[in-house]
Tab-separated table of C-alpha atoms in Angstrom:
chain	number	residue	atom	x	y	z
A	1	MET	CA	-6.795	-11.592	-11.932
A	2	THR	CA	-8.992	-11.002	-14.962
A	3	ALA	CA	-10.556	-7.941	-16.438
A	4	GLU	CA	-14.440	-7.696	-15.648
A	5	ALA	CA	-17.183	-5.724	-17.048
A	6	LEU	CA	-17.647	-2.132	-15.681
A	7	ASP	CA	-20.974	-1.200	-14.241
A	8	VAL	CA	-22.984	1.819	-13.162
A	9	THR	CA	-20.762	2.262	-10.357
A	10	HIS	CA	-17.756	3.196	-12.565
A	11	ASP	CA	-19.960	5.739	-14.661
A	12	PRO	CA	-18.188	9.145	-14.687
A	13	SER	CA	-21.532	10.846	-15.347
A	14	VAL	CA	-23.064	9.828	-12.067
A	15	ARG	CA	-23.166	12.455	-9.566
A	16	SER	CA	-23.427	12.479	-5.835
A	17	PHE	CA	-25.481	14.689	-3.282
A	18	VAL	CA	-22.170	14.976	-1.319
A	19	ALA	CA	-20.820	18.224	-2.792
A	20	SER	CA	-17.375	17.523	-1.936
A	21	ALA	CA	-17.432	14.252	-3.916
A	22	ASP	CA	-18.033	15.556	-7.375
A	23	GLY	CA	-14.632	16.484	-8.978
A	24	HIS	CA	-12.882	15.243	-6.220
A	25	PRO	CA	-9.205	14.160	-7.132
A	26	ASP	CA	-9.103	11.140	-5.011
A	27	PHE	CA	-12.589	10.077	-3.509
A	28	PRO	CA	-15.430	10.783	-6.059
A	29	LEU	CA	-18.493	8.385	-6.053
A	30	GLN	CA	-16.865	5.934	-8.187
A	31	ASN	CA	-14.231	5.251	-5.606
A	32	LEU	CA	-15.812	4.436	-2.443
A	33	PRO	CA	-12.774	2.944	-0.189
A	34	LEU	CA	-13.395	1.327	3.156
A	35	GLY	CA	-11.654	2.285	6.265
A	36	VAL	CA	-12.006	2.571	10.095
A	37	PHE	CA	-12.541	5.890	11.658
A	38	ARG	CA	-13.684	7.470	15.331
A	39	PRO	CA	-15.937	10.381	14.525
A	40	PRO	CA	-15.438	13.521	16.289
A	41	THR	CA	-18.817	13.048	18.306
A	42	SER	CA	-18.240	9.479	19.404
A	43	GLY	CA	-15.286	7.856	21.035
A	44	VAL	CA	-16.176	4.327	19.462
A	45	ALA	CA	-14.249	3.350	16.256
A	46	ARG	CA	-16.073	1.644	13.481
A	47	GLY	CA	-15.853	1.144	9.471
A	48	GLY	CA	-16.845	3.712	7.208
A	49	VAL	CA	-16.885	4.420	3.425
A	50	ARG	CA	-14.909	7.569	2.172
A	51	ILE	CA	-17.078	9.873	-0.187
A	52	GLY	CA	-15.342	13.201	-0.932
A	53	ASP	CA	-14.563	14.868	2.411
A	54	GLU	CA	-17.061	12.927	4.309
A	55	ILE	CA	-17.222	9.269	5.826
A	56	LEU	CA	-20.544	7.097	5.602
A	57	ASP	CA	-20.894	5.503	8.820
A	58	LEU	CA	-21.366	1.695	8.357
A	59	ALA	CA	-22.745	1.090	11.753
A	60	GLY	CA	-25.399	3.656	11.335
A	61	LEU	CA	-26.116	2.253	7.772
A	62	ALA	CA	-26.394	-1.273	9.093
A	63	VAL	CA	-29.436	-0.295	11.476
A	64	SER	CA	-30.852	2.428	9.199
A	65	GLY	CA	-33.151	-0.214	7.395
A	66	LEU	CA	-32.040	1.064	4.085
A	67	LEU	CA	-29.965	-2.079	3.048
A	68	SER	CA	-31.087	-5.768	2.526
A	69	ALA	CA	-29.773	-9.149	2.101
A	70	THR	CA	-26.078	-9.413	1.050
A	71	ALA	CA	-25.280	-5.841	1.666
A	72	LEU	CA	-26.814	-5.540	4.934
A	73	GLU	CA	-24.697	-8.372	6.290
A	74	ALA	CA	-21.725	-6.811	4.920
A	75	ALA	CA	-22.425	-3.523	6.517
A	76	HIS	CA	-22.867	-5.308	9.918
A	77	ALA	CA	-19.495	-7.078	9.284
A	78	GLY	CA	-17.967	-3.594	8.630
A	79	SER	CA	-19.356	-1.879	11.695
A	80	ALA	CA	-16.785	-3.212	13.851
A	81	PRO	CA	-13.466	-1.433	14.946
A	82	ALA	CA	-11.478	-3.559	12.319
A	83	LEU	CA	-12.573	-4.696	8.963
A	84	ASN	CA	-11.437	-8.404	9.139
A	85	ASP	CA	-14.886	-9.677	9.469
A	86	LEU	CA	-15.954	-7.710	6.257
A	87	PHE	CA	-12.905	-8.774	4.491
A	88	ALA	CA	-13.545	-12.524	5.209
A	89	LEU	CA	-16.887	-12.253	3.579
A	90	GLY	CA	-15.265	-11.934	0.153
A	91	ALA	CA	-16.009	-10.107	-3.154
A	92	ALA	CA	-19.862	-10.788	-3.414
A	93	HIS	CA	-20.524	-9.079	-0.140
A	94	ARG	CA	-18.117	-6.410	-0.790
A	95	GLY	CA	-19.590	-5.725	-4.277
A	96	ALA	CA	-23.062	-5.731	-2.955
A	97	LEU	CA	-22.186	-3.124	-0.315
A	98	ARG	CA	-20.499	-1.007	-2.735
A	99	GLY	CA	-23.549	-0.986	-5.197
A	100	GLU	CA	-25.965	-0.227	-2.329
A	101	VAL	CA	-23.863	2.593	-0.919
A	102	HIS	CA	-23.288	3.966	-4.530
A	103	ARG	CA	-27.018	3.968	-4.948
A	104	LEU	CA	-27.818	5.799	-1.629
A	105	LEU	CA	-25.383	8.440	-2.466
A	106	ARG	CA	-26.403	9.408	-5.858
A	107	ALA	CA	-27.764	12.812	-6.320
A	108	ASP	CA	-30.962	11.597	-7.223
A	109	ALA	CA	-31.355	9.061	-4.224
A	110	PRO	CA	-34.782	9.721	-2.612
A	111	GLU	CA	-33.207	8.539	0.866
A	112	ARG	CA	-30.559	11.314	0.724
A	113	ASP	CA	-31.687	13.024	3.804
A	114	THR	CA	-31.517	9.892	5.968
A	115	VAL	CA	-28.188	9.113	4.332
A	116	ALA	CA	-26.889	12.550	4.804
A	117	ALA	CA	-27.506	12.226	8.698
A	118	LEU	CA	-24.987	9.135	8.648
A	119	LEU	CA	-21.937	11.251	7.195
A	120	HIS	CA	-19.304	12.396	9.364
A	121	PRO	CA	-16.551	14.907	8.282
A	122	VAL	CA	-13.166	13.506	7.568
A	123	ALA	CA	-11.747	16.683	9.191
A	124	GLY	CA	-11.970	16.058	12.960
A	125	SER	CA	-12.153	12.082	12.603
A	126	GLN	CA	-9.442	9.852	13.807
A	127	LEU	CA	-8.382	7.496	10.857
A	128	MET	CA	-7.440	4.028	12.444
A	129	LEU	CA	-5.594	0.923	11.227
A	130	PRO	CA	-8.265	-0.577	8.768
A	131	ALA	CA	-7.576	-4.238	10.095
A	132	ARG	CA	-6.108	-6.311	12.717
A	133	VAL	CA	-3.025	-7.390	10.907
A	134	GLY	CA	-2.439	-11.055	11.642
A	135	ASP	CA	0.761	-11.437	9.445
A	136	TYR	CA	2.723	-9.070	7.162
A	137	THR	CA	4.717	-10.138	4.015
A	138	ASP	CA	7.031	-7.818	2.170
A	139	PHE	CA	7.780	-8.777	-1.423
A	140	TYR	CA	10.501	-7.710	-3.854
A	141	ALA	CA	8.315	-7.306	-6.976
A	142	GLY	CA	9.607	-3.978	-8.360
A	143	ILE	CA	12.365	-5.280	-10.812
A	144	HIS	CA	13.924	-1.730	-11.568
A	145	HIS	CA	14.231	-1.428	-7.748
A	146	ALA	CA	15.856	-4.703	-7.399
A	147	ARG	CA	18.250	-4.242	-10.357
A	148	ALA	CA	19.324	-0.740	-9.294
A	149	VAL	CA	20.025	-1.859	-5.565
A	150	GLY	CA	21.633	-4.920	-6.805
A	151	ALA	CA	23.959	-2.749	-9.056
A	152	LEU	CA	25.038	-1.107	-5.785
A	153	PHE	CA	26.000	-4.042	-3.921
A	154	ARG	CA	26.599	-6.725	-6.691
A	155	PRO	CA	27.654	-5.065	-9.962
A	156	HIS	CA	28.630	-8.465	-11.329
A	157	GLU	CA	25.027	-9.718	-10.741
A	158	PRO	CA	22.467	-7.263	-9.989
A	159	LEU	CA	19.398	-9.500	-10.078
A	160	PRO	CA	19.370	-12.788	-7.861
A	161	PRO	CA	19.311	-15.768	-10.308
A	162	ASN	CA	15.663	-16.596	-8.922
A	163	TYR	CA	14.204	-13.199	-9.467
A	164	ARG	CA	12.492	-13.962	-12.774
A	165	TRP	CA	11.109	-17.412	-11.487
A	166	LEU	CA	9.470	-16.622	-8.339
A	167	PRO	CA	7.996	-13.489	-6.339
A	168	ILE	CA	10.764	-13.110	-3.641
A	169	GLY	CA	9.409	-12.022	-0.240
A	170	TYR	CA	10.120	-12.240	3.435
A	171	HIS	CA	7.949	-12.252	6.645
A	172	GLY	CA	7.932	-8.980	8.387
A	173	ARG	CA	6.739	-7.956	11.974
A	174	ALA	CA	2.940	-7.374	11.851
A	175	SER	CA	3.217	-5.322	15.115
A	176	SER	CA	5.274	-2.742	13.065
A	177	VAL	CA	2.340	-1.765	11.030
A	178	GLY	CA	0.867	1.708	11.836
A	179	VAL	CA	-1.609	3.851	10.195
A	180	SER	CA	-0.743	7.325	8.617
A	181	PRO	CA	0.040	10.005	9.779
A	182	ALA	CA	2.660	8.437	11.740
A	183	PHE	CA	5.673	9.315	13.982
A	184	VAL	CA	8.682	6.900	13.410
A	185	HIS	CA	11.569	6.905	15.688
A	186	ARG	CA	15.071	6.581	14.211
A	187	PRO	CA	15.733	3.043	15.026
A	188	ARG	CA	19.137	1.750	16.793
A	189	GLY	CA	21.020	-1.265	15.577
A	190	GLN	CA	24.293	-2.792	14.852
A	191	LEU	CA	26.252	-0.585	12.522
A	192	ARG	CA	29.471	-1.721	10.892
A	193	GLN	CA	32.339	0.557	11.563
A	194	PRO	CA	35.411	1.332	9.150
A	195	ASP	CA	37.334	-1.197	11.148
A	196	GLY	CA	34.932	-4.022	10.415
A	197	THR	CA	33.664	-4.407	13.935
A	198	PRO	CA	29.925	-3.405	14.858
A	199	ALA	CA	28.722	-0.461	17.059
A	200	TYR	CA	25.198	-0.185	18.586
A	201	ALA	CA	23.946	3.255	17.461
A	202	PRO	CA	21.400	5.424	15.726
A	203	SER	CA	20.840	4.405	12.116
A	204	GLN	CA	22.410	7.170	9.930
A	205	ARG	CA	20.956	5.986	6.520
A	206	LEU	CA	17.330	5.832	7.290
A	207	ASP	CA	15.195	5.381	4.167
A	208	TYR	CA	11.718	4.945	2.913
A	209	GLU	CA	10.235	2.512	0.437
A	210	LEU	CA	7.355	3.423	-1.917
A	211	GLU	CA	5.142	0.318	-2.101
A	212	LEU	CA	1.563	-0.883	-2.733
A	213	GLY	CA	-0.081	-2.479	0.016
A	214	VAL	CA	-2.380	-5.337	-0.290
A	215	TRP	CA	-5.245	-6.428	2.143
A	216	ILE	CA	-6.005	-10.097	2.192
A	217	GLY	CA	-9.546	-11.114	2.622
A	218	ALA	CA	-11.427	-14.706	2.328
A	219	SER	CA	-9.090	-17.348	3.629
A	220	PRO	CA	-8.391	-20.312	1.255
A	221	VAL	CA	-8.863	-23.961	2.513
A	222	PRO	CA	-5.794	-24.772	4.762
A	223	GLY	CA	-3.518	-27.108	2.856
A	224	GLN	CA	-4.751	-26.217	-0.665
A	225	VAL	CA	-3.047	-24.143	-3.193
A	226	VAL	CA	-4.555	-20.900	-4.812
A	227	PRO	CA	-4.655	-20.950	-8.482
A	228	VAL	CA	-3.835	-17.632	-10.165
A	229	ALA	CA	-7.136	-17.506	-11.752
A	230	ARG	CA	-9.041	-17.545	-8.404
A	231	ALA	CA	-6.385	-15.415	-6.215
A	232	ALA	CA	-8.606	-12.407	-6.724
A	233	GLU	CA	-11.009	-13.967	-4.411
A	234	HIS	CA	-8.495	-13.537	-1.658
A	235	ILE	CA	-7.815	-9.823	-2.130
A	236	SER	CA	-9.992	-7.142	-0.310
A	237	GLY	CA	-8.166	-4.033	-1.498
A	238	PHE	CA	-5.106	-2.068	-1.756
A	239	CYS	CA	-3.330	0.897	0.181
A	240	LEU	CA	-0.084	2.832	0.028
A	241	LEU	CA	2.776	1.395	2.130
A	242	ASN	CA	5.968	2.751	3.331
A	243	ASP	CA	8.445	0.225	4.376
A	244	TRP	CA	10.863	2.170	6.489
A	245	SER	CA	14.479	0.804	6.014
A	246	ALA	CA	17.674	1.289	8.034
A	247	ARG	CA	20.134	0.693	5.307
A	248	ASP	CA	23.321	0.725	7.521
A	249	VAL	CA	21.726	-1.836	9.816
A	250	GLN	CA	20.176	-3.807	6.853
A	251	SER	CA	23.702	-4.257	5.051
A	252	TRP	CA	25.309	-5.598	8.302
A	253	GLU	CA	22.639	-7.911	9.605
A	254	SER	CA	21.654	-9.257	6.041
A	255	GLN	CA	24.516	-11.735	6.088
A	256	PRO	CA	23.390	-14.490	5.052
A	257	LEU	CA	19.620	-13.965	5.878
A	258	GLY	CA	17.084	-11.226	4.840
A	259	PRO	CA	15.786	-8.188	6.622
A	260	PHE	CA	15.413	-8.437	10.281
A	261	LEU	CA	15.689	-5.529	12.608
A	262	ALA	CA	16.564	-2.934	9.769
A	263	LYS	CA	12.706	-3.139	8.723
A	264	SER	CA	10.654	-4.384	11.768
A	265	PHE	CA	10.820	-1.018	13.581
A	266	ALA	CA	8.018	0.733	11.504
A	267	THR	CA	5.687	0.083	8.470
A	268	THR	CA	3.213	2.772	7.518
A	269	VAL	CA	0.132	2.414	5.589
A	270	SER	CA	-2.445	4.695	4.215
A	271	PRO	CA	-5.908	4.399	5.995
A	272	TRP	CA	-8.129	3.812	3.018
A	273	VAL	CA	-8.615	0.485	1.402
A	274	VAL	CA	-9.260	1.062	-2.342
A	275	THR	CA	-11.157	-1.990	-3.523
A	276	PRO	CA	-10.477	-4.166	-6.524
A	277	GLU	CA	-14.150	-3.176	-7.823
A	278	ALA	CA	-13.017	0.417	-7.817
A	279	LEU	CA	-9.610	-0.138	-9.616
A	280	ARG	CA	-11.370	-2.479	-12.448
A	281	PRO	CA	-11.213	0.334	-14.932
A	282	TYR	CA	-7.292	0.440	-14.441
A	283	ARG	CA	-6.454	-3.155	-15.031
A	284	THR	CA	-3.363	-3.527	-17.656
A	285	PRO	CA	-1.484	-6.331	-19.152
A	286	LEU	CA	1.689	-7.306	-17.176
A	287	GLU	CA	4.605	-5.768	-18.533
A	288	ARG	CA	7.386	-8.283	-19.557
A	289	SER	CA	10.470	-8.436	-21.690
A	290	PRO	CA	10.523	-11.083	-24.411
A	291	ASP	CA	13.562	-12.588	-23.087
A	292	ASP	CA	11.786	-13.130	-19.550
A	293	PRO	CA	11.107	-16.746	-18.928
A	294	GLU	CA	7.453	-18.003	-18.918
A	295	PRO	CA	6.051	-18.286	-15.446
A	296	LEU	CA	5.855	-21.992	-13.953
A	297	ASP	CA	2.419	-23.503	-13.948
A	298	HIS	CA	1.307	-22.305	-10.584
A	299	LEU	CA	1.892	-18.662	-11.538
A	300	ARG	CA	0.618	-18.562	-15.184
A	301	ASP	CA	-2.858	-17.622	-16.129
A	302	PRO	CA	-3.308	-16.153	-19.584
A	303	ALA	CA	-6.045	-13.778	-18.316
A	304	ASP	CA	-4.041	-12.605	-15.469
A	305	LEU	CA	-1.263	-11.904	-17.790
A	306	ALA	CA	-3.631	-9.842	-20.051
A	307	ALA	CA	-5.148	-7.989	-17.290
A	308	GLY	CA	-3.771	-8.730	-13.821
A	309	GLY	CA	-1.591	-5.594	-13.755
A	310	LEU	CA	-2.439	-2.039	-12.378
A	311	ASP	CA	-2.059	1.115	-14.018
A	312	VAL	CA	-1.843	3.427	-10.702
A	313	GLU	CA	0.531	6.559	-10.733
A	314	LEU	CA	2.678	6.805	-7.730
A	315	GLU	CA	4.541	9.888	-6.237
A	316	VAL	CA	7.073	10.268	-3.002
A	317	ALA	CA	7.840	13.830	-1.815
A	318	VAL	CA	9.863	14.808	1.349
A	319	SER	CA	9.810	17.889	3.529
A	320	SER	CA	12.231	18.934	6.147
A	321	ALA	CA	11.216	20.802	9.281
A	322	ALA	CA	12.843	23.887	8.078
A	323	MET	CA	10.799	23.634	4.927
A	324	ARG	CA	7.599	23.248	6.709
A	325	ALA	CA	8.587	26.299	8.959
A	326	ALA	CA	9.053	28.254	5.693
A	327	GLY	CA	5.909	27.266	4.052
A	328	HIS	CA	7.276	25.129	1.425
A	329	GLU	CA	5.353	22.298	0.121
A	330	PRO	CA	6.840	18.752	0.139
A	331	LEU	CA	9.399	18.219	-2.590
A	332	VAL	CA	8.499	15.745	-5.209
A	333	LEU	CA	11.597	13.351	-5.371
A	334	SER	CA	10.419	10.698	-7.850
A	335	THR	CA	7.144	9.723	-9.667
A	336	SER	CA	6.583	5.774	-10.521
A	337	SER	CA	3.814	3.546	-11.345
A	338	THR	CA	2.408	0.097	-10.325
A	339	ARG	CA	2.902	-0.909	-14.019
A	340	HIS	CA	6.538	-1.515	-13.210
A	341	LEU	CA	5.831	-4.454	-11.010
A	342	PHE	CA	7.331	-7.572	-12.242
A	343	TRP	CA	4.668	-9.945	-10.942
A	344	THR	CA	0.821	-9.182	-10.503
A	345	VAL	CA	-0.796	-9.243	-7.178
A	346	ALA	CA	-2.737	-12.257	-7.844
A	347	GLN	CA	0.728	-14.166	-8.533
A	348	LEU	CA	1.702	-12.814	-5.311
A	349	VAL	CA	-1.147	-14.577	-3.426
A	350	ALA	CA	-0.910	-17.638	-5.507
A	351	HIS	CA	2.656	-18.056	-4.745
A	352	HIS	CA	2.434	-17.049	-1.129
A	353	ALA	CA	-0.087	-19.869	-0.703
A	354	SER	CA	1.726	-22.489	-3.046
A	355	ASN	CA	3.096	-24.461	-0.173
A	356	GLY	CA	-0.236	-24.889	1.664
A	357	LEU	CA	0.235	-21.843	3.918
A	358	GLN	CA	-2.877	-20.450	5.538
A	359	LEU	CA	-3.777	-16.772	4.697
A	360	TRP	CA	-6.105	-14.910	6.942
A	361	PRO	CA	-8.429	-11.971	6.391
A	362	GLY	CA	-6.497	-8.953	7.521
A	363	ASP	CA	-2.954	-10.208	6.432
A	364	LEU	CA	-0.947	-7.536	4.612
A	365	PHE	CA	1.474	-7.871	1.659
A	366	GLY	CA	3.785	-5.108	0.643
A	367	SER	CA	4.821	-5.108	-3.033
A	368	GLY	CA	8.114	-4.207	-2.468
A	369	THR	CA	9.869	-1.059	-3.712
A	370	ILE	CA	8.157	0.291	-6.936
A	371	SER	CA	10.630	2.095	-8.998
A	372	GLY	CA	10.820	2.924	-12.687
A	373	PRO	CA	13.533	2.502	-15.020
A	374	ALA	CA	14.353	6.364	-15.719
A	375	PRO	CA	15.871	8.903	-13.421
A	376	GLY	CA	13.212	10.550	-11.121
A	377	SER	CA	11.256	7.414	-10.800
A	378	GLU	CA	13.223	5.846	-7.958
A	379	GLY	CA	11.099	4.452	-4.915
A	380	SER	CA	13.896	4.965	-2.324
A	381	LEU	CA	16.556	7.250	-1.244
A	382	LEU	CA	19.042	4.671	-1.600
A	383	GLU	CA	18.295	4.532	-5.338
A	384	ARG	CA	17.913	8.268	-5.675
A	385	THR	CA	21.021	9.334	-4.149
A	386	ARG	CA	23.094	6.377	-5.698
A	387	GLY	CA	23.808	4.697	-2.336
A	388	GLY	CA	24.333	8.116	-0.506
A	389	THR	CA	26.999	9.711	-3.034
A	390	ALA	CA	24.705	12.150	-4.892
A	391	ALA	CA	22.807	14.310	-2.359
A	392	VAL	CA	19.331	15.873	-2.878
A	393	THR	CA	19.064	19.478	-2.485
A	394	LEU	CA	15.827	20.880	-0.766
A	395	PRO	CA	14.347	24.332	-1.415
A	396	THR	CA	16.009	25.531	1.823
A	397	GLY	CA	19.317	24.655	0.486
A	398	GLU	CA	19.502	21.650	2.926
A	399	ALA	CA	21.147	18.397	1.434
A	400	ARG	CA	19.822	14.859	2.093
A	401	THR	CA	21.336	11.614	1.230
A	402	PHE	CA	19.307	9.760	3.666
A	403	LEU	CA	16.505	10.998	6.104
A	404	GLU	CA	17.108	13.417	8.930
A	405	ASP	CA	15.189	13.893	12.238
A	406	GLY	CA	12.066	16.248	11.444
A	407	ASP	CA	11.779	15.011	7.872
A	408	GLU	CA	8.489	14.120	6.570
A	409	VAL	CA	7.740	11.562	3.779
A	410	VAL	CA	4.469	11.767	1.965
A	411	LEU	CA	3.593	8.919	-0.374
A	412	ARG	CA	0.496	9.516	-3.068
A	413	ALA	CA	-1.216	7.117	-5.380
A	414	ARG	CA	-3.802	7.941	-8.140
A	415	ALA	CA	-5.306	6.237	-11.105
A	416	ALA	CA	-6.554	8.519	-13.918
A	417	ARG	CA	-7.259	8.121	-17.709
A	418	PRO	CA	-9.676	10.014	-19.913
A	419	GLY	CA	-13.340	8.861	-19.876
A	420	VAL	CA	-13.022	7.335	-16.482
A	421	ALA	CA	-13.396	8.750	-12.816
A	422	PRO	CA	-10.178	9.163	-11.005
A	423	VAL	CA	-9.325	6.707	-7.961
A	424	GLY	CA	-7.288	8.058	-5.445
A	425	PHE	CA	-5.637	6.389	-2.426
A	426	GLY	CA	-5.093	9.635	-0.336
A	427	GLU	CA	-1.736	10.121	1.452
A	428	CYS	CA	0.683	7.910	3.442
A	429	ARG	CA	2.637	10.302	5.637
A	430	GLY	CA	5.161	9.757	8.405
A	431	VAL	CA	7.616	12.016	10.233
A	432	VAL	CA	10.996	11.028	11.605
A	433	THR	CA	11.737	11.481	15.021
A	434	GLY	CA	14.696	11.233	17.243
A	435	PRO	CA	16.005	8.045	18.224
A	436	LEU	CA	14.878	5.928	21.174
A	437	ALA	CA	17.119	5.829	24.302
A	438	SER	CA	19.713	3.132	23.736
A	439	GLY	CA	18.902	0.914	26.873
A	440	ALA	CA	22.585	0.355	27.438
A	441	GLY	CA	23.567	-0.382	30.842
A	442	GLY	CA	20.167	-1.194	32.156
A	443	ALA	CA	19.487	-3.588	34.837
């Protein structure tokens, strides 16, 4: 993925007639993320574009007569209750729609009255999963997380020997993916007891994982590889992703294979798809150590190494039920950045398709937990509490090593730098509820 020129849609001086957009910390005119919503006045879900505290209705825009050619085709595709068809059209259609929507939402737009009638307030609208997830792959691209977790379990060799050579990943359960705000039941599973035998019980080491989600767009030709230089053609946008993890289940079942039931019970994504075009001002070089090996040919592209990274600040906060009852804000446990990813998103796409695998519009990637190198930048409680040995104290005096019932996890992400409008992702929220019934002894 290469650096591309900025255009008028990135100009921070351009204002919108939507009052809540100007100065909005996440959703100014320069962002315009995509999503699916059900407005308060209608039971029909459809695609929309977030602007400030409003949502522009793509179904209404498609029949308004305000669009033409490529943008009109994109709006029709985005009118469905899932964005898969819009994702499938690719970057040219997405860019055309972004340009036309930006023009129509400007403060000086002559069509502003017509466009204003197509806006719905976010408050009262139901935000939906942006796309039908055909497949879900979770990567392990956060090297500081991999090193910290590896040090807990393999002090002699924290990083696997293949880590610096290929993007490690596993296929997750697409049916586990739900949209924020979510309620997550504490999973049951086999837990290893002190005597070495397992017991089937609710997880006692429930954790979050702070990740970047990647929505896949136009499909590559089946059986053909995807060069890194062209991987951007298959990326529709980004979101926040919480890959909930039952660490005690994981440690028992991951012998010898990888995550299974410890991960498949819940994955939560934020509802807005931040497009690659919106994040264009925040491209950055991939950070690598001089002693890291050069990527193999199918993972190496000089332009991607120079500008394929993303500069997005991340945050994870937690609140207990007692904290919320007392009026406390969620406690920020750590801050990190997508700069800490060891692989670019283009490299993830290229490697995933390097064996001829078919990717589909609406497939979802998780980056893997994004932790930083310093204390206070851990992307999971497993790291933050050093495997449960160093509890976090909440404002109410409660202690946490892992999540308890009633705890809420809040992920946030925002890109900001001087001279450029901020681009935010909104929030990814999930509340832990009690365990499901065991099912033991059933017929």
